[in-house]
Coordinates of C-alpha atoms and ligand atoms in Angstrom, one line a residue:
X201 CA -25.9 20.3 -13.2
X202 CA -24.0 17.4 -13.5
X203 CA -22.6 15.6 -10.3
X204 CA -18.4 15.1 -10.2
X205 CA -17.4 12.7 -7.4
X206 CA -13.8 14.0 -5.8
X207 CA -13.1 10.8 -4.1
X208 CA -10.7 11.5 -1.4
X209 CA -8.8 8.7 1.3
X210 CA -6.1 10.1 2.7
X211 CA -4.2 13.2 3.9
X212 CA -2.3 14.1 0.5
X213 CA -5.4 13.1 -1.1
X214 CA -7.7 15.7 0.5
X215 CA -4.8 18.6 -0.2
X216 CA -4.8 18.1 -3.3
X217 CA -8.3 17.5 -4.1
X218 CA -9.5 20.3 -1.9
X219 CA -8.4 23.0 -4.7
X220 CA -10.1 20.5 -7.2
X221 CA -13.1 20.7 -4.7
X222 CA -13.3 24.5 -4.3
X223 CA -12.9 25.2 -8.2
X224 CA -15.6 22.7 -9.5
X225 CA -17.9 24.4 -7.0
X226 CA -17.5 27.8 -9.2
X227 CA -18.9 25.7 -12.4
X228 CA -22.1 26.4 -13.9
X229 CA -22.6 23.1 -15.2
X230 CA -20.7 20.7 -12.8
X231 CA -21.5 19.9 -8.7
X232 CA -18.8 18.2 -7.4
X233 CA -19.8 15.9 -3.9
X234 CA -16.7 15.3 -1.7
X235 CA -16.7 11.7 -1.2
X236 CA -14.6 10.1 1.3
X237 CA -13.3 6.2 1.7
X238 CA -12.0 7.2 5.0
X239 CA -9.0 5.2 4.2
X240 CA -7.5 7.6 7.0
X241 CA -9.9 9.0 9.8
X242 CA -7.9 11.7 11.8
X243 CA -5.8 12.5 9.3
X244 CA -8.0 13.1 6.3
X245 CA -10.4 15.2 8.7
X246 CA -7.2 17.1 9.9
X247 CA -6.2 18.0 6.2
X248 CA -9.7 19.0 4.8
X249 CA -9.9 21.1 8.0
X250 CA -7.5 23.5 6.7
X251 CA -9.4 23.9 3.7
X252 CA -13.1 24.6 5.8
X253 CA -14.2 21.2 3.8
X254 CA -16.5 18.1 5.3
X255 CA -17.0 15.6 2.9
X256 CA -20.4 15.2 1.4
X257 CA -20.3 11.5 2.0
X258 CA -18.3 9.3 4.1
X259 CA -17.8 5.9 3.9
X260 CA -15.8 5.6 7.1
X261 CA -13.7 2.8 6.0
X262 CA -10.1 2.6 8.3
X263 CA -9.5 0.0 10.6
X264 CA -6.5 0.2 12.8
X265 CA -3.5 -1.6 11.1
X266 CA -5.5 -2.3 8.4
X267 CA -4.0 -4.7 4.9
X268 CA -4.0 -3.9 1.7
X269 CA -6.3 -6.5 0.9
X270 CA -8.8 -6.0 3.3
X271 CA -8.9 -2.0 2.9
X272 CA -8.7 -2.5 -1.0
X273 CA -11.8 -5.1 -1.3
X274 CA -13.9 -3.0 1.8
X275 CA -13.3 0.8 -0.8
X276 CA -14.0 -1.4 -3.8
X277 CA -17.4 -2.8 -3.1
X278 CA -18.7 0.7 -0.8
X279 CA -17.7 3.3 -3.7
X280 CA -19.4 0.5 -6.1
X281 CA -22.2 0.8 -4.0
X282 CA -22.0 4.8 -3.4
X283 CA -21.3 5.3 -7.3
X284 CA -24.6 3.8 -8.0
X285 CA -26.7 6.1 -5.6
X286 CA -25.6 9.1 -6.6
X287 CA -25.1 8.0 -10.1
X288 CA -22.1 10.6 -11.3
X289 CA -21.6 11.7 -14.9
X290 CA -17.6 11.3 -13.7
X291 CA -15.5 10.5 -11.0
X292 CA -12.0 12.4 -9.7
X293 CA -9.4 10.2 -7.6
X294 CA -5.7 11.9 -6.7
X295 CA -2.7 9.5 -6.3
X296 CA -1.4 6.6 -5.7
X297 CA -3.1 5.1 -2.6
X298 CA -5.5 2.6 -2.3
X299 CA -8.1 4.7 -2.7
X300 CA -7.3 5.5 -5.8
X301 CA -7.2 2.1 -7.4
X302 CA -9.9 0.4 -5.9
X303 CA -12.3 3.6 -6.5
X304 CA -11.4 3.4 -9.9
X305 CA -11.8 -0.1 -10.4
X306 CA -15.2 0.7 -8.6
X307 CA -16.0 3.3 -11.6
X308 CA -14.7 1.2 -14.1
X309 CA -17.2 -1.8 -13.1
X310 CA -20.1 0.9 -12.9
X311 CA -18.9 2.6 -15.9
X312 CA -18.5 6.0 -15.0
X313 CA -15.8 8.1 -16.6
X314 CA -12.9 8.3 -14.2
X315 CA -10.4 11.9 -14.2
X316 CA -6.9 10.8 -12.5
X317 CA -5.5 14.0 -10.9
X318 CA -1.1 13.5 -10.7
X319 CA -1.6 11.0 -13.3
X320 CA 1.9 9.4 -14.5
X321 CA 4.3 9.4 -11.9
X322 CA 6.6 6.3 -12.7
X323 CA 9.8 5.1 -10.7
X324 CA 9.2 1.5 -13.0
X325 CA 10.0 -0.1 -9.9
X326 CA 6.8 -1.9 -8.8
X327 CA 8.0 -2.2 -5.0
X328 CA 9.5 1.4 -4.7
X329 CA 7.4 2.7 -3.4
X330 CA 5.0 -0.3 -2.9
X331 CA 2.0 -0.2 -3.6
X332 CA 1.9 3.2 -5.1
X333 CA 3.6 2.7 -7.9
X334 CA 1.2 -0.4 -8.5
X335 CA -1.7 1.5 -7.7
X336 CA -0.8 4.9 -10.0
X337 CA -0.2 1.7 -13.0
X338 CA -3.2 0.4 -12.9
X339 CA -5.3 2.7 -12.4
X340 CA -3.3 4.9 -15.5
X341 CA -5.2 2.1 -18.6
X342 CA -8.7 2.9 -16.6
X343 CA -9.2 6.7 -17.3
X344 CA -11.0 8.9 -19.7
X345 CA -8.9 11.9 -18.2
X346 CA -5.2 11.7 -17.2
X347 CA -4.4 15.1 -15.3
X348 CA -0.2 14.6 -15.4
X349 CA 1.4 17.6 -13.8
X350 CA 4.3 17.8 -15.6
X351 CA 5.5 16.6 -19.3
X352 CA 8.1 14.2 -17.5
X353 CA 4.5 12.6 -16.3
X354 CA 2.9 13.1 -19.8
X355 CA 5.9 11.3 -22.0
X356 CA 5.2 8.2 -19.3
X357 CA 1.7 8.0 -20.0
X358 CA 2.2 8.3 -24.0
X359 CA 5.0 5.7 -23.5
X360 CA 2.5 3.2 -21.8
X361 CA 0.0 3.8 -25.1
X362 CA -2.3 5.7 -22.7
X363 CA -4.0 7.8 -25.6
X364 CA -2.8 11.3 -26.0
X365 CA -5.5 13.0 -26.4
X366 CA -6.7 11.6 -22.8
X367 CA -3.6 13.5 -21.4
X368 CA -3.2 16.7 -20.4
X369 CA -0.4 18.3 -18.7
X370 CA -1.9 20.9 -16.2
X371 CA 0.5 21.4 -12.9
X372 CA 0.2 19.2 -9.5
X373 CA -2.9 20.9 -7.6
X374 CA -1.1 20.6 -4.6
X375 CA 1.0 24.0 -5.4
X376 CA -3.0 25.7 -5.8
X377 CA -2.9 24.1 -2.0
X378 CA 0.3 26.0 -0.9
X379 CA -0.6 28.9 -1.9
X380 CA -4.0 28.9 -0.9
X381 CA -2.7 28.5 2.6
X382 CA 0.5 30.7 2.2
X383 CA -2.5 33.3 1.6
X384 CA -3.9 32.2 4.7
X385 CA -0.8 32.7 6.9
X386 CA -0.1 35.7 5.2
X387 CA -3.7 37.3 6.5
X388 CA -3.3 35.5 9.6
X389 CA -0.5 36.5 11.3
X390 CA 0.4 33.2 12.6
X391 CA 3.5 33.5 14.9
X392 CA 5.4 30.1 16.3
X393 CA 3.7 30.3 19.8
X394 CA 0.3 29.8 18.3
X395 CA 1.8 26.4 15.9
X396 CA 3.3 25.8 19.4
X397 CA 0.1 25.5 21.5
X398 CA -2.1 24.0 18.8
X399 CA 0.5 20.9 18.5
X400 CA 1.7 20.6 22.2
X401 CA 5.5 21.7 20.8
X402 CA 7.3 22.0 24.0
X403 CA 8.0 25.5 25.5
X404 CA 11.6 24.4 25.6
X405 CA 11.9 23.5 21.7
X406 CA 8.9 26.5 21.3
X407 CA 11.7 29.3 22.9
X408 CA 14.9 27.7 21.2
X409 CA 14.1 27.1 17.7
X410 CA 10.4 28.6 16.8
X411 CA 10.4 32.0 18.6
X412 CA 10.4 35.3 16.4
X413 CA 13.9 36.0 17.6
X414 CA 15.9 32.6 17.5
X415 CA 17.9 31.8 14.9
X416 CA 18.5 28.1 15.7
X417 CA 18.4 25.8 12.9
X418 CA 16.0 22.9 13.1
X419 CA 14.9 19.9 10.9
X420 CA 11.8 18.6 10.2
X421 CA 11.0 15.1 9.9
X422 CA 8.4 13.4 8.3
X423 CA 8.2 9.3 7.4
X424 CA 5.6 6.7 6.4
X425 CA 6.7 4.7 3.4
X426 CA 5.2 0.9 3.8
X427 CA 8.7 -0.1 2.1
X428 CA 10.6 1.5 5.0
X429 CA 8.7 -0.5 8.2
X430 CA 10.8 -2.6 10.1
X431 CA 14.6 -2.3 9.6
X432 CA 13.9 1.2 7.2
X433 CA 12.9 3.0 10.3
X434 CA 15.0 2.2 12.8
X435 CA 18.0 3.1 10.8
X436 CA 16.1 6.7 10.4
X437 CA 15.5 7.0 14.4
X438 CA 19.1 5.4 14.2
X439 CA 20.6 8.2 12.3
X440 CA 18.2 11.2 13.7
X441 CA 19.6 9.9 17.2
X442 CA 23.2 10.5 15.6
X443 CA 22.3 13.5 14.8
X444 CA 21.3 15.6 17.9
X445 CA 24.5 13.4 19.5
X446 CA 27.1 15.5 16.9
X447 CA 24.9 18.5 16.8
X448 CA 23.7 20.2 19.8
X449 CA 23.0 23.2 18.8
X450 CA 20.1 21.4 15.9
X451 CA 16.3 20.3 16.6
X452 CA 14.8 17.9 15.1
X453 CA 10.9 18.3 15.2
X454 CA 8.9 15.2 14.0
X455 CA 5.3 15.1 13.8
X456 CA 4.5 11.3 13.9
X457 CA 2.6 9.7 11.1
X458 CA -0.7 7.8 12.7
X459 CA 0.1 4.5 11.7
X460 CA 1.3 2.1 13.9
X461 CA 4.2 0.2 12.2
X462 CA 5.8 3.9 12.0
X463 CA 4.7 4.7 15.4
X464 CA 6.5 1.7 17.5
X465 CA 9.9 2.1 16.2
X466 CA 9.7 6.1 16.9
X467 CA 8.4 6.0 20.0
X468 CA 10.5 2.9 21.0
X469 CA 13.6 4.4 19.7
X470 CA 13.1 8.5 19.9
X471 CA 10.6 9.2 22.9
X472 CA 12.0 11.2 25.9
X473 CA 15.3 12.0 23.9
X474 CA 16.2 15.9 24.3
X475 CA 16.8 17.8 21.4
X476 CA 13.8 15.6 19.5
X477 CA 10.5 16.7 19.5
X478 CA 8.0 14.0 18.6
X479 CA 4.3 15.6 17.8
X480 CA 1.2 14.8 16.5
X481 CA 0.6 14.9 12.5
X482 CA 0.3 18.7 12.1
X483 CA -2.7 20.6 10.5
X484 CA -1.6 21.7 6.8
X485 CA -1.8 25.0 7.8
X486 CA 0.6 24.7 10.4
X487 CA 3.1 22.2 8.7
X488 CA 3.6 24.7 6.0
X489 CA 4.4 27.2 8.9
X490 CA 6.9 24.6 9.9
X491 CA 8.1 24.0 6.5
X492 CA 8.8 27.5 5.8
X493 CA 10.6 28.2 9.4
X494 CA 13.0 24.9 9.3
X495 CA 16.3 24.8 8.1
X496 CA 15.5 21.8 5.9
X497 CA 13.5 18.6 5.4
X498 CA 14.1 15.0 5.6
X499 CA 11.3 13.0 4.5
X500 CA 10.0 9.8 2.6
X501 CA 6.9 11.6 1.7
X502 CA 5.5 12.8 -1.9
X503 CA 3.8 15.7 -1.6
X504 CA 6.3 17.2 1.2
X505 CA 8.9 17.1 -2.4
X506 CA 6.7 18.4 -4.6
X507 CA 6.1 21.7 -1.9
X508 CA 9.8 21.9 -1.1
X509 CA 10.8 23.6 -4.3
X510 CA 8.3 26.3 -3.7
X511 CA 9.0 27.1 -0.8
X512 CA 13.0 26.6 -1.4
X513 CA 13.7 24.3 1.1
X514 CA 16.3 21.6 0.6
X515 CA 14.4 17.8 1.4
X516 CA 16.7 14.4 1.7
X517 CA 14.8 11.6 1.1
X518 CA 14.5 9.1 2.6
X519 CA 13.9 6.8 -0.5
X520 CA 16.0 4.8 -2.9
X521 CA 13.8 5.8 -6.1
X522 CA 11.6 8.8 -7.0
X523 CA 8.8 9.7 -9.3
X524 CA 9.5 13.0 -8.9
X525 CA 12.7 13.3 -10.6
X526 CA 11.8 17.1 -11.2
X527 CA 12.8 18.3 -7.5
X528 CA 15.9 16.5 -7.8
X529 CA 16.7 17.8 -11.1
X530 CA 15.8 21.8 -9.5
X531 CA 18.5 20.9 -6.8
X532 CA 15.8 21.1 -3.7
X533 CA 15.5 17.0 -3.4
X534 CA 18.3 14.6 -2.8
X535 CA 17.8 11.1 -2.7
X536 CA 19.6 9.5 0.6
X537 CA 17.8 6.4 1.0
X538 CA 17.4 5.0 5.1
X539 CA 21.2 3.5 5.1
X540 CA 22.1 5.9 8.3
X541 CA 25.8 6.3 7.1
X542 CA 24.0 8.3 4.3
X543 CA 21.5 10.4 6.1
X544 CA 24.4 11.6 8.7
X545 CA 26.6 12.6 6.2
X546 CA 24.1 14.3 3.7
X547 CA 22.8 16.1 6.8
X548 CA 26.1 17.5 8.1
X549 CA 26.8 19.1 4.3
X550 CA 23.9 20.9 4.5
X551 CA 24.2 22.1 8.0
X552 CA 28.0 22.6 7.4
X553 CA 28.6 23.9 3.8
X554 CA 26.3 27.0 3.5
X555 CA 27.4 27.2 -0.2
X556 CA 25.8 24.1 -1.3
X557 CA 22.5 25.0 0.8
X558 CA 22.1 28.2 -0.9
X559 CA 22.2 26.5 -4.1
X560 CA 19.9 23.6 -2.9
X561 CA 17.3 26.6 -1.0
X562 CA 17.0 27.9 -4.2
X563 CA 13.4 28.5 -5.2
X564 CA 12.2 27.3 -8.0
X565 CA 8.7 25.4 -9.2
X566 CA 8.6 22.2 -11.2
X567 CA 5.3 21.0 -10.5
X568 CA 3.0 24.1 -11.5
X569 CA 2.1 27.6 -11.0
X570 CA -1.6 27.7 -8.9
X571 CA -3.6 27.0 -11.7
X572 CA -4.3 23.8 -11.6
X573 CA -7.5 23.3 -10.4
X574 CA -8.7 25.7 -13.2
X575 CA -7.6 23.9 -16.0
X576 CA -9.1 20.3 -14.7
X577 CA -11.8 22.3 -14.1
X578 CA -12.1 24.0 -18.0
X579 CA -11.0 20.2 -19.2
X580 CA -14.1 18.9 -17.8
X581 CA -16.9 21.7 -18.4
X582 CA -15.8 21.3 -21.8
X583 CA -15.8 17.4 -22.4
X584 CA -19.1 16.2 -20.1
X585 CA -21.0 19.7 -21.6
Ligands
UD1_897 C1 -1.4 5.7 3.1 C2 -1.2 5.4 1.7 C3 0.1 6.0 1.1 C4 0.1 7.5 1.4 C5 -0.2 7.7 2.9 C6 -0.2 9.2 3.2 C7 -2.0 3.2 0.8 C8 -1.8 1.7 0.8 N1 -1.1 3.9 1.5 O1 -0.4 5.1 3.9 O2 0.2 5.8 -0.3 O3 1.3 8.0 1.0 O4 -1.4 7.1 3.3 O5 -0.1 9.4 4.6 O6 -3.0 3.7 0.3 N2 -4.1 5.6 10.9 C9 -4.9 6.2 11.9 N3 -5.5 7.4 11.6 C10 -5.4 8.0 10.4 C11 -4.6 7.5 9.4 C12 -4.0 6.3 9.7 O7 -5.0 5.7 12.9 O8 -5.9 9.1 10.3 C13 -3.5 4.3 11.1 C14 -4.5 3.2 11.2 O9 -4.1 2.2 12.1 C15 -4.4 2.6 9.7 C16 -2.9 2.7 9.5 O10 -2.6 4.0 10.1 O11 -4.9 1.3 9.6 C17 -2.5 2.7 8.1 O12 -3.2 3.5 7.2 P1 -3.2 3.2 5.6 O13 -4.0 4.3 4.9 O14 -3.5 1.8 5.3 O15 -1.6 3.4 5.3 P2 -0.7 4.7 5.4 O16 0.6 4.2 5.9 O17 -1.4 5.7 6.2
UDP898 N1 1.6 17.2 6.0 C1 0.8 17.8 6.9 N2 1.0 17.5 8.2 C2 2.0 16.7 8.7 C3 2.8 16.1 7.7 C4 2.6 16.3 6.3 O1 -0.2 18.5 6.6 O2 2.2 16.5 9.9 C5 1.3 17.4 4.5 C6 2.4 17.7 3.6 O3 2.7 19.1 3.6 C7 2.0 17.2 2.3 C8 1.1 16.0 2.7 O4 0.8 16.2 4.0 O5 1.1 18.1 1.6 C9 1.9 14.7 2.5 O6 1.3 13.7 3.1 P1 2.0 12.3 3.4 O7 3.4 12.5 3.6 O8 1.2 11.7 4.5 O9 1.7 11.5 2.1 P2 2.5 11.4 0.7 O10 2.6 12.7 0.1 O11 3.8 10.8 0.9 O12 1.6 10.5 -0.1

């Protein structure tokens, strides 16, 4: 058997890997080992949680507040170090993060062949969103595989002489993740007392806006972007204030992301405010409840617009630029930026003209069909033998 590393770092990365995970452990000829930077600590053990997964090594890198530089020089040298002990015919990263780059450079300096899962997302703005799209760039020239999910990912790649027949276009494995938990939910029977009571949702919010009978509409908030820290975010607690102000009758549930520059401004604005409901950072399981059950989404985050089309629920973000231009183009995503002028008004269209939210809630799926995982999977039985 030959030994895949799935290097995982962070929350999105260990959804979507976790499929990747699961499938290479079906192969006859590959063992993947689930090793972990530990870029994120909570939130990484939170996500692979839904998924039953521990990771087979873990470097345990986070340090509160951590910089780029630090983090990036700390993942570079330990998956240098890791890469030679357990000597892998071929490394897997996901992403954009730091994780991703500086495990790859890692590979690249150890010379092991490196597979880049949602390779070729592009806005060709190197700050938007920063360091992503710097990270997802260099790491692109550095891999023997380049998994794109979509052809929009595959022309970029071709267009950046990356050679063709490295790329392969083979869905975004975070869909194989939905609907390996939508299964879940679907056997479970999961009702909105139980999301309630794992997350400390108020019984308040719990009664008005998650209970089998209410038909109160609420939004759900998610927001992280490093681009965004400072004046970003308090024009979205700003806006999100606005909001409950003009409508009474609308929630606004917002599990808070773990790092502190998001953290202050929420709390500092938000916290105690009626009609807001500021929460942990939710199990997958039970944020795809949420998903599913809110009226719509306004978020900064990638993966949360890649699993709105599939689930057809309308997302503003809360960006300038995208490299996912293919849930804007389906009509879920809408591009709104963090001036709160913006937000307010694209929120009160969809709460207020039910025409355009039907059209926007339609469902449709851009980024892949559950099959995912498979094909990196027959890509890789087939080209390390
Ligand atoms: C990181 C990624 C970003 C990704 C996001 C997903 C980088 C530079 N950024 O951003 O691309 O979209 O994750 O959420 O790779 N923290 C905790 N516990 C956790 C996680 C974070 O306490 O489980 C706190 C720590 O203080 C940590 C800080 O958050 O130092 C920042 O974490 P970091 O991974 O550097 O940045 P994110 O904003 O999480
Ligand atoms: N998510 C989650 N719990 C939360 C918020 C988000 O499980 O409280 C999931 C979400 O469904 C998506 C992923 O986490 O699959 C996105 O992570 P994040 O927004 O942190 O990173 P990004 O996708 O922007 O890189």
């Amino acid at each position: 058997m030959k030994k895949v590393a799935v290097v995982v770092g962070t929350r999105p990365e260990a959804i979507k890997m976790a499929p990747v995970y699961l499938e290479l452990k079906k192969s006859k000829t590959l063992q993947p080992l689930l090793l972990s930077t530990g870029q994120h600590q909570q939130m990484l053990e939170q996500a692979l949680g839904a998924f039953g997964l521990t990771p087979d090594h873990d470097l345990k890198l986070m340090a509160p507040g951590q910089q780029l530089v630090d983090l990036t020089a700390r993942v570079l040298t330990s998956v240098y170090q890791s890469l030679l002990e357990l000597q892998p015919a071929a490394i897997l990263v996901q992403g954009d993060t730091t994780t991703v780059f500086a495990a790859s450079l890692a590979a690249a300096f150890a010379d092991i062949p490196i597979g880049h899962v949602e390779a070729g997302l592009r806005t060709y703005q190197m700050r938007s969103p920063w360091p992503e799209e710097m990270n997802r760039r260099l790491t692109s020239p550095l891999c023997r595989w380049a998994f794109a999910p979509t052809e929009v990912s595959r022309r970029n790649l071709i267009q950046e002489q990356i050679p063709a027949e490295n790329c392969h276009v083979t869905g975004n494995s975070v869909i194989d993740a939905l609907l390996f938990i939508r299964d879940r939910l679907g056997s479970s029977g999961v009702i909105g007392q139980d999301v309630a009571a794992r997350n400390a949702i108020s019984a308040q919010f719990t009664e008005t806006f998650l209970s089998a009978d209410s038909e109160r509409r609420f939004i759900l908030v998610t927001g992280h972007r490093r681009e965004s820290f400072g004046e970003g975010f308090e024009n979205i607690c700003r806006a999100l204030l606005e909001i409950v102000e003009k409508y009474s009758d609308v929630g606004v549930l917002y599990p808070v992301h773990l790092n502190p520059n998001v953290r202050k401004p929420v709390d500092e604005i938000l916290r105690g405010h009626p009609g807001i409901e500021l929460i942990e950072p939710v199990g997958y399981l039970d944020f795809v409840w949420l998903m599913n059950r809110s009226f719509f989404i306004l978020s900064d985050s990638g993966g949360v617009q890649e699993e709105a089309p599939s689930l057809g629920k309308p997302v503003l973000v809360m960006r300038e630029s995208t490299e996912r231009p293919e849930g804007v183009d389906a009509g879920t995503c809408r591009l709104v930026g963090t001036n709160p002028q913006v937000i307010i008004r694209e929120v009160a269209e969809l709460l207020g003209n039910s025409e355009e939210y039907s059209r926007r809630a339609a469902l449709k799926n851009p980024y892949g069909d559950g099959q995912t995982a498979r094909r990196i999977r027959e890509i890789l039985e087939r080209d390390l033998g």
